[in-house]
């Protein structure tokens, strides 16, 4: 088992955002987390990487309890995150943005890491001297994904990578995510409101609503599930 989240409860002041969330991700899987705006997807991801401190629950990474570790220690344990909102450093170059991703955990091997990501993202290599602000939205999303790989993680948490991108670019983003898993054997946990693309790509998925997991299963059977079909696949 790569990641195991057990009975996670998170509160923001009076608002309870997660009510006992359980998620398991096996080594080598792509696992999706789908659900509407405000359901708790980002909160789940932020708890796993350590941006948010849960009120209750346990997070295990490869069997080790990381619930109380710092963000730095979690990155060193092999977790990396692609935050929502395409957060590039606009006035750093593409290459400088990438290097930021190796500051924690992998600075000594940043040259090899750069070679690794340029091999996966040749377009970023071509554009490495441009400011991130000069890239298109799709390229910026690729940059944020590539930056997350610079720490050479075992598990990447991807938050809402396609919001506001054109359908063709959405497919490209998911193609690269699949490639990262298929060729590099990196495990992926991906949150997205776009159920269709997640279920096309993932092995398994969880559906979260109002801070609770309401459905889980393999992607193919979720695709046929009546709740998914009517609520999430726009039929
Ligand atoms: P989105 O697709 O909008 O990112 P989400 O499924 O990721 O939605 P969360 O961002 O995890 O949902 O939000 C879950 C709930 O917690 C929502 O009701 C949201 O308003 C609330 N929330 C999120 N972050 C905070 C915060 N920092 N302070 C207070 N409430 C928050």
mmCIF file of C-alpha atoms and ligand atoms in Angstrom:
data_model
loop_
_atom_site.group_PDB
_atom_site.id
_atom_site.type_symbol
_atom_site.label_atom_id
_atom_site.label_comp_id
_atom_site.label_asym_id
_atom_site.label_seq_id
_atom_site.Cartn_x
_atom_site.Cartn_y
_atom_site.Cartn_z
ATOM 1 C CA UNK A 1 0.000 0.000 0.000
ATOM 2 C CA UNK A 2 1.353 3.430 -0.947
ATOM 3 C CA UNK A 3 -1.059 5.694 0.927
ATOM 4 C CA UNK A 4 -3.734 5.038 3.461
ATOM 5 C CA UNK A 5 -5.962 7.744 4.894
ATOM 6 C CA UNK A 6 -8.049 6.603 7.816
ATOM 7 C CA UNK A 7 -11.032 8.361 9.316
ATOM 8 C CA UNK A 8 -9.823 11.849 8.452
ATOM 9 C CA UNK A 9 -11.720 14.707 10.056
ATOM 10 C CA UNK A 10 -10.919 18.332 9.325
ATOM 11 C CA UNK A 11 -12.492 21.435 10.709
ATOM 12 C CA UNK A 12 -12.083 25.090 9.678
ATOM 13 C CA UNK A 13 -13.367 26.890 12.761
ATOM 14 C CA UNK A 14 -17.073 26.068 13.004
ATOM 15 C CA UNK A 15 -17.204 24.419 9.596
ATOM 16 C CA UNK A 16 -16.510 20.719 9.477
ATOM 17 C CA UNK A 17 -15.018 20.042 6.050
ATOM 18 C CA UNK A 18 -14.204 16.308 6.318
ATOM 19 C CA UNK A 19 -16.256 13.774 8.277
ATOM 20 C CA UNK A 20 -14.186 10.623 8.502
ATOM 21 C CA UNK A 21 -12.680 10.210 5.046
ATOM 22 C CA UNK A 22 -11.051 6.863 4.189
ATOM 23 C CA UNK A 23 -8.895 6.523 1.081
ATOM 24 C CA UNK A 24 -6.411 3.832 0.045
ATOM 25 C CA UNK A 25 -3.992 4.119 -2.845
ATOM 26 C CA UNK A 26 -1.986 1.076 -3.926
ATOM 27 C CA UNK A 27 1.514 1.313 -5.386
ATOM 28 C CA UNK A 28 1.362 2.054 -9.093
ATOM 29 C CA UNK A 29 -2.308 3.022 -9.169
ATOM 30 C CA UNK A 30 -4.016 6.111 -10.490
ATOM 31 C CA UNK A 31 -6.803 6.841 -8.015
ATOM 32 C CA UNK A 32 -9.328 9.616 -8.587
ATOM 33 C CA UNK A 33 -11.226 11.782 -6.132
ATOM 34 C CA UNK A 34 -14.294 13.295 -7.738
ATOM 35 C CA UNK A 35 -16.990 15.510 -6.344
ATOM 36 C CA UNK A 36 -18.500 18.970 -6.696
ATOM 37 C CA UNK A 37 -17.091 22.328 -5.713
ATOM 38 C CA UNK A 38 -16.543 22.577 -1.977
ATOM 39 C CA UNK A 39 -16.947 18.831 -1.348
ATOM 40 C CA UNK A 40 -13.567 18.518 0.350
ATOM 41 C CA UNK A 41 -11.175 17.414 -2.396
ATOM 42 C CA UNK A 42 -8.588 20.111 -1.768
ATOM 43 C CA UNK A 43 -8.915 19.654 1.985
ATOM 44 C CA UNK A 44 -8.167 15.944 1.584
ATOM 45 C CA UNK A 45 -5.083 16.613 -0.535
ATOM 46 C CA UNK A 46 -3.891 19.421 1.724
ATOM 47 C CA UNK A 47 -4.183 17.141 4.746
ATOM 48 C CA UNK A 48 -2.083 14.441 3.086
ATOM 49 C CA UNK A 49 0.750 16.828 2.202
ATOM 50 C CA UNK A 50 0.450 18.625 5.546
ATOM 51 C CA UNK A 51 -0.865 22.083 4.572
ATOM 52 C CA UNK A 52 -3.914 21.380 6.737
ATOM 53 C CA UNK A 53 -3.845 19.818 10.178
ATOM 54 C CA UNK A 54 -6.616 17.267 10.718
ATOM 55 C CA UNK A 55 -8.619 17.124 13.888
ATOM 56 C CA UNK A 56 -8.734 13.332 13.773
ATOM 57 C CA UNK A 57 -7.495 10.502 11.636
ATOM 58 C CA UNK A 58 -4.309 8.837 10.512
ATOM 59 C CA UNK A 59 -2.291 9.148 7.327
ATOM 60 C CA UNK A 60 0.068 6.308 6.448
ATOM 61 C CA UNK A 61 2.674 6.513 3.697
ATOM 62 C CA UNK A 62 4.057 3.070 2.845
ATOM 63 C CA UNK A 63 2.811 1.912 6.222
ATOM 64 C CA UNK A 64 4.519 4.682 8.166
ATOM 65 C CA UNK A 65 2.443 7.099 10.218
ATOM 66 C CA UNK A 66 3.090 10.574 8.784
ATOM 67 C CA UNK A 67 0.102 12.294 10.402
ATOM 68 C CA UNK A 68 2.248 14.556 12.537
ATOM 69 C CA UNK A 69 5.228 15.053 10.252
ATOM 70 C CA UNK A 70 6.186 18.427 8.747
ATOM 71 C CA UNK A 71 5.552 19.125 5.064
ATOM 72 C CA UNK A 72 9.295 18.830 4.438
ATOM 73 C CA UNK A 73 9.404 15.396 6.046
ATOM 74 C CA UNK A 74 6.437 14.267 3.952
ATOM 75 C CA UNK A 75 8.178 15.395 0.762
ATOM 76 C CA UNK A 76 11.264 13.492 1.874
ATOM 77 C CA UNK A 77 9.036 10.466 2.471
ATOM 78 C CA UNK A 78 8.173 10.593 -1.245
ATOM 79 C CA UNK A 79 5.015 12.680 -1.514
ATOM 80 C CA UNK A 80 4.679 15.635 -3.857
ATOM 81 C CA UNK A 81 1.771 17.892 -4.703
ATOM 82 C CA UNK A 82 0.473 19.687 -7.784
ATOM 83 C CA UNK A 83 -1.584 22.440 -6.141
ATOM 84 C CA UNK A 84 -4.777 23.712 -7.701
ATOM 85 C CA UNK A 85 -4.805 26.936 -9.645
ATOM 86 C CA UNK A 86 -1.637 26.501 -11.767
ATOM 87 C CA UNK A 87 0.530 28.279 -9.229
ATOM 88 C CA UNK A 88 3.709 29.022 -11.156
ATOM 89 C CA UNK A 89 6.211 31.695 -10.129
ATOM 90 C CA UNK A 90 5.391 34.064 -13.016
ATOM 91 C CA UNK A 91 8.627 36.045 -13.001
ATOM 92 C CA UNK A 92 10.958 33.113 -12.660
ATOM 93 C CA UNK A 93 11.996 31.253 -15.785
ATOM 94 C CA UNK A 94 10.621 27.842 -16.583
ATOM 95 C CA UNK A 95 13.872 26.267 -15.440
ATOM 96 C CA UNK A 96 13.950 28.277 -12.212
ATOM 97 C CA UNK A 97 10.367 27.195 -11.515
ATOM 98 C CA UNK A 98 11.427 23.587 -11.972
ATOM 99 C CA UNK A 99 14.418 24.001 -9.676
ATOM 100 C CA UNK A 100 12.108 25.251 -6.930
ATOM 101 C CA UNK A 101 10.619 21.769 -6.964
ATOM 102 C CA UNK A 102 13.906 20.162 -5.962
ATOM 103 C CA UNK A 103 14.783 22.554 -3.126
ATOM 104 C CA UNK A 104 13.254 20.193 -0.585
ATOM 105 C CA UNK A 105 14.548 16.678 -0.701
ATOM 106 C CA UNK A 106 16.495 16.583 -3.928
ATOM 107 C CA UNK A 107 18.706 19.670 -4.336
ATOM 108 C CA UNK A 108 21.916 17.662 -4.716
ATOM 109 C CA UNK A 109 20.455 15.734 -7.626
ATOM 110 C CA UNK A 110 18.673 18.623 -9.317
ATOM 111 C CA UNK A 111 20.603 18.246 -12.597
ATOM 112 C CA UNK A 112 19.459 14.641 -13.002
ATOM 113 C CA UNK A 113 15.940 15.663 -11.990
ATOM 114 C CA UNK A 114 15.925 18.390 -14.659
ATOM 115 C CA UNK A 115 17.037 15.901 -17.275
ATOM 116 C CA UNK A 116 14.292 13.534 -16.111
ATOM 117 C CA UNK A 117 11.517 16.107 -16.445
ATOM 118 C CA UNK A 118 12.828 17.588 -19.716
ATOM 119 C CA UNK A 119 12.713 14.111 -21.137
ATOM 120 C CA UNK A 120 9.036 13.841 -20.173
ATOM 121 C CA UNK A 121 8.224 17.439 -21.166
ATOM 122 C CA UNK A 122 10.362 18.363 -24.220
ATOM 123 C CA UNK A 123 8.275 21.499 -24.748
ATOM 124 C CA UNK A 124 9.390 22.814 -21.352
ATOM 125 C CA UNK A 125 13.009 22.224 -22.327
ATOM 126 C CA UNK A 126 12.507 24.306 -25.467
ATOM 127 C CA UNK A 127 10.965 27.059 -23.379
ATOM 128 C CA UNK A 128 13.222 26.789 -20.328
ATOM 129 C CA UNK A 129 14.545 30.360 -20.564
ATOM 130 C CA UNK A 130 11.134 32.020 -20.830
ATOM 131 C CA UNK A 131 9.330 33.444 -17.849
ATOM 132 C CA UNK A 132 6.554 31.158 -16.648
ATOM 133 C CA UNK A 133 4.156 34.053 -17.275
ATOM 134 C CA UNK A 134 4.929 33.748 -20.992
ATOM 135 C CA UNK A 135 3.581 30.200 -21.205
ATOM 136 C CA UNK A 136 0.032 29.283 -22.204
ATOM 137 C CA UNK A 137 -2.373 27.979 -19.544
ATOM 138 C CA UNK A 138 -1.804 24.398 -20.664
ATOM 139 C CA UNK A 139 1.973 24.811 -20.594
ATOM 140 C CA UNK A 140 1.789 26.339 -17.124
ATOM 141 C CA UNK A 141 -0.161 23.303 -15.929
ATOM 142 C CA UNK A 142 2.516 21.037 -17.449
ATOM 143 C CA UNK A 143 5.135 23.139 -15.647
ATOM 144 C CA UNK A 144 3.427 22.690 -12.282
ATOM 145 C CA UNK A 145 3.207 18.934 -12.845
ATOM 146 C CA UNK A 146 6.854 18.818 -13.928
ATOM 147 C CA UNK A 147 7.888 20.875 -10.894
ATOM 148 C CA UNK A 148 6.195 18.338 -8.631
ATOM 149 C CA UNK A 149 8.369 15.618 -10.170
ATOM 150 C CA UNK A 150 11.612 17.454 -9.356
ATOM 151 C CA UNK A 151 11.704 15.960 -5.855
ATOM 152 C CA UNK A 152 11.524 12.503 -7.525
ATOM 153 C CA UNK A 153 8.377 11.469 -5.612
ATOM 154 C CA UNK A 154 6.809 8.035 -5.312
ATOM 155 C CA UNK A 155 3.330 9.532 -4.958
ATOM 156 C CA UNK A 156 1.986 12.676 -6.610
ATOM 157 C CA UNK A 157 -1.183 14.363 -5.355
ATOM 158 C CA UNK A 158 -2.761 16.313 -8.192
ATOM 159 C CA UNK A 159 -5.425 18.899 -7.369
ATOM 160 C CA UNK A 160 -7.899 19.961 -10.061
ATOM 161 C CA UNK A 161 -5.387 20.121 -12.935
ATOM 162 C CA UNK A 162 -7.746 21.001 -15.749
ATOM 163 C CA UNK A 163 -10.042 23.736 -14.461
ATOM 164 C CA UNK A 164 -10.444 26.353 -17.177
ATOM 165 C CA UNK A 165 -8.436 24.489 -19.805
ATOM 166 C CA UNK A 166 -9.713 23.683 -23.310
ATOM 167 C CA UNK A 167 -10.845 20.058 -23.856
ATOM 168 C CA UNK A 168 -7.846 19.260 -26.057
ATOM 169 C CA UNK A 169 -5.470 20.490 -23.348
ATOM 170 C CA UNK A 170 -7.392 18.536 -20.691
ATOM 171 C CA UNK A 171 -6.675 15.377 -22.699
ATOM 172 C CA UNK A 172 -2.990 16.290 -22.958
ATOM 173 C CA UNK A 173 -2.733 16.812 -19.207
ATOM 174 C CA UNK A 174 -4.311 13.423 -18.522
ATOM 175 C CA UNK A 175 -2.129 11.762 -21.173
ATOM 176 C CA UNK A 176 0.980 12.967 -19.383
ATOM 177 C CA UNK A 177 -0.379 11.843 -16.012
ATOM 178 C CA UNK A 178 -0.970 8.395 -17.456
ATOM 179 C CA UNK A 179 2.516 8.372 -18.935
ATOM 180 C CA UNK A 180 4.059 9.323 -15.585
ATOM 181 C CA UNK A 181 2.376 6.301 -14.029
ATOM 182 C CA UNK A 182 2.837 3.855 -16.915
ATOM 183 C CA UNK A 183 6.459 4.645 -17.728
ATOM 184 C CA UNK A 184 7.835 6.045 -14.486
ATOM 185 C CA UNK A 185 5.720 3.918 -12.127
ATOM 186 C CA UNK A 186 4.799 6.947 -10.048
ATOM 187 C CA UNK A 187 1.576 6.522 -8.071
ATOM 188 C CA UNK A 188 -1.081 9.191 -8.659
ATOM 189 C CA UNK A 189 -3.928 10.492 -6.504
ATOM 190 C CA UNK A 190 -5.906 13.017 -8.508
ATOM 191 C CA UNK A 191 -8.815 15.246 -7.509
ATOM 192 C CA UNK A 192 -10.981 16.657 -10.259
ATOM 193 C CA UNK A 193 -14.569 17.809 -10.760
ATOM 194 C CA UNK A 194 -14.371 16.415 -14.275
ATOM 195 C CA UNK A 195 -15.601 12.899 -13.516
ATOM 196 C CA UNK A 196 -15.502 11.760 -17.103
ATOM 197 C CA UNK A 197 -11.810 12.333 -17.684
ATOM 198 C CA UNK A 198 -10.898 10.970 -14.236
ATOM 199 C CA UNK A 199 -12.866 7.770 -14.767
ATOM 200 C CA UNK A 200 -11.350 7.344 -18.236
ATOM 201 C CA UNK A 201 -7.853 7.585 -16.782
ATOM 202 C CA UNK A 202 -7.949 6.194 -13.249
ATOM 203 C CA UNK A 203 -7.962 2.590 -12.071
ATOM 204 C CA UNK A 204 -10.242 3.372 -9.136
ATOM 205 C CA UNK A 205 -12.014 6.400 -7.765
ATOM 206 C CA UNK A 206 -13.760 7.830 -4.744
ATOM 207 C CA UNK A 207 -16.712 10.202 -4.852
ATOM 208 C CA UNK A 208 -16.800 12.843 -2.131
ATOM 209 C CA UNK A 209 -19.823 14.960 -1.262
ATOM 210 C CA UNK A 210 -20.147 17.307 1.728
ATOM 211 C CA UNK A 211 -16.939 15.961 3.258
ATOM 212 C CA UNK A 212 -17.925 12.300 3.082
ATOM 213 C CA UNK A 213 -16.983 9.521 0.700
ATOM 214 C CA UNK A 214 -20.305 8.428 -0.771
ATOM 215 C CA UNK A 215 -19.115 5.959 -3.398
ATOM 216 C CA UNK A 216 -15.962 4.130 -4.338
ATOM 217 C CA UNK A 217 -15.010 1.483 -6.832
ATOM 218 C CA UNK A 218 -13.102 0.645 -9.957
ATOM 219 C CA UNK A 219 -13.393 3.255 -12.662
ATOM 220 C CA UNK A 220 -15.232 1.055 -15.146
ATOM 221 C CA UNK A 221 -18.046 0.198 -12.737
ATOM 222 C CA UNK A 222 -18.341 3.785 -11.492
ATOM 223 C CA UNK A 223 -18.801 4.870 -15.124
ATOM 224 C CA UNK A 224 -21.957 2.747 -15.204
ATOM 225 C CA UNK A 225 -23.196 3.685 -11.736
ATOM 226 C CA UNK A 226 -26.556 5.507 -12.002
ATOM 227 C CA UNK A 227 -25.569 8.243 -9.505
ATOM 228 C CA UNK A 228 -22.409 8.937 -11.465
ATOM 229 C CA UNK A 229 -24.177 8.842 -14.796
ATOM 230 C CA UNK A 230 -26.920 11.261 -13.772
ATOM 231 C CA UNK A 231 -24.989 13.564 -11.452
ATOM 232 C CA UNK A 232 -21.456 13.597 -12.774
ATOM 233 C CA UNK A 233 -21.481 12.580 -16.398
ATOM 234 C CA UNK A 234 -24.001 15.195 -17.468
ATOM 235 C CA UNK A 235 -26.518 12.793 -18.952
HETATM 236 P P1 LIG B 1 -12.965 23.071 -4.965
HETATM 237 O O1 LIG B 1 -13.243 22.289 -6.174
HETATM 238 O O2 LIG B 1 -13.690 24.377 -4.909
HETATM 239 O O3 LIG B 1 -11.511 23.207 -4.620
HETATM 240 P P2 LIG B 1 -13.079 21.098 -2.919
HETATM 241 O O4 LIG B 1 -13.858 19.855 -3.136
HETATM 242 O O5 LIG B 1 -11.635 21.036 -3.104
HETATM 243 O O6 LIG B 1 -13.675 22.243 -3.793
HETATM 244 P P3 LIG B 1 -12.491 22.203 -0.350
HETATM 245 O O7 LIG B 1 -11.724 23.330 -0.952
HETATM 246 O O8 LIG B 1 -11.720 21.124 0.290
HETATM 247 O O9 LIG B 1 -13.434 21.563 -1.457
HETATM 248 O O10 LIG B 1 -13.538 22.812 0.661
HETATM 249 C C1 LIG B 1 -14.330 22.018 1.547
HETATM 250 C C2 LIG B 1 -15.136 22.952 2.440
HETATM 251 O O11 LIG B 1 -14.253 23.621 3.333
HETATM 252 C C3 LIG B 1 -15.897 24.039 1.699
HETATM 253 O O12 LIG B 1 -17.097 24.275 2.380
HETATM 254 C C4 LIG B 1 -14.973 25.236 1.793
HETATM 255 O O13 LIG B 1 -15.709 26.436 1.732
HETATM 256 C C5 LIG B 1 -14.359 25.044 3.165
HETATM 257 N N1 LIG B 1 -12.982 25.577 3.254
HETATM 258 C C6 LIG B 1 -11.930 25.239 2.483
HETATM 259 N N2 LIG B 1 -10.808 25.866 2.856
HETATM 260 C C7 LIG B 1 -11.168 26.649 3.907
HETATM 261 C C8 LIG B 1 -10.458 27.557 4.761
HETATM 262 N N3 LIG B 1 -9.147 27.779 4.597
HETATM 263 N N4 LIG B 1 -11.147 28.186 5.724
HETATM 264 C C9 LIG B 1 -12.471 27.962 5.892
HETATM 265 N N5 LIG B 1 -13.194 27.117 5.141
HETATM 266 C C10 LIG B 1 -12.556 26.474 4.161
#
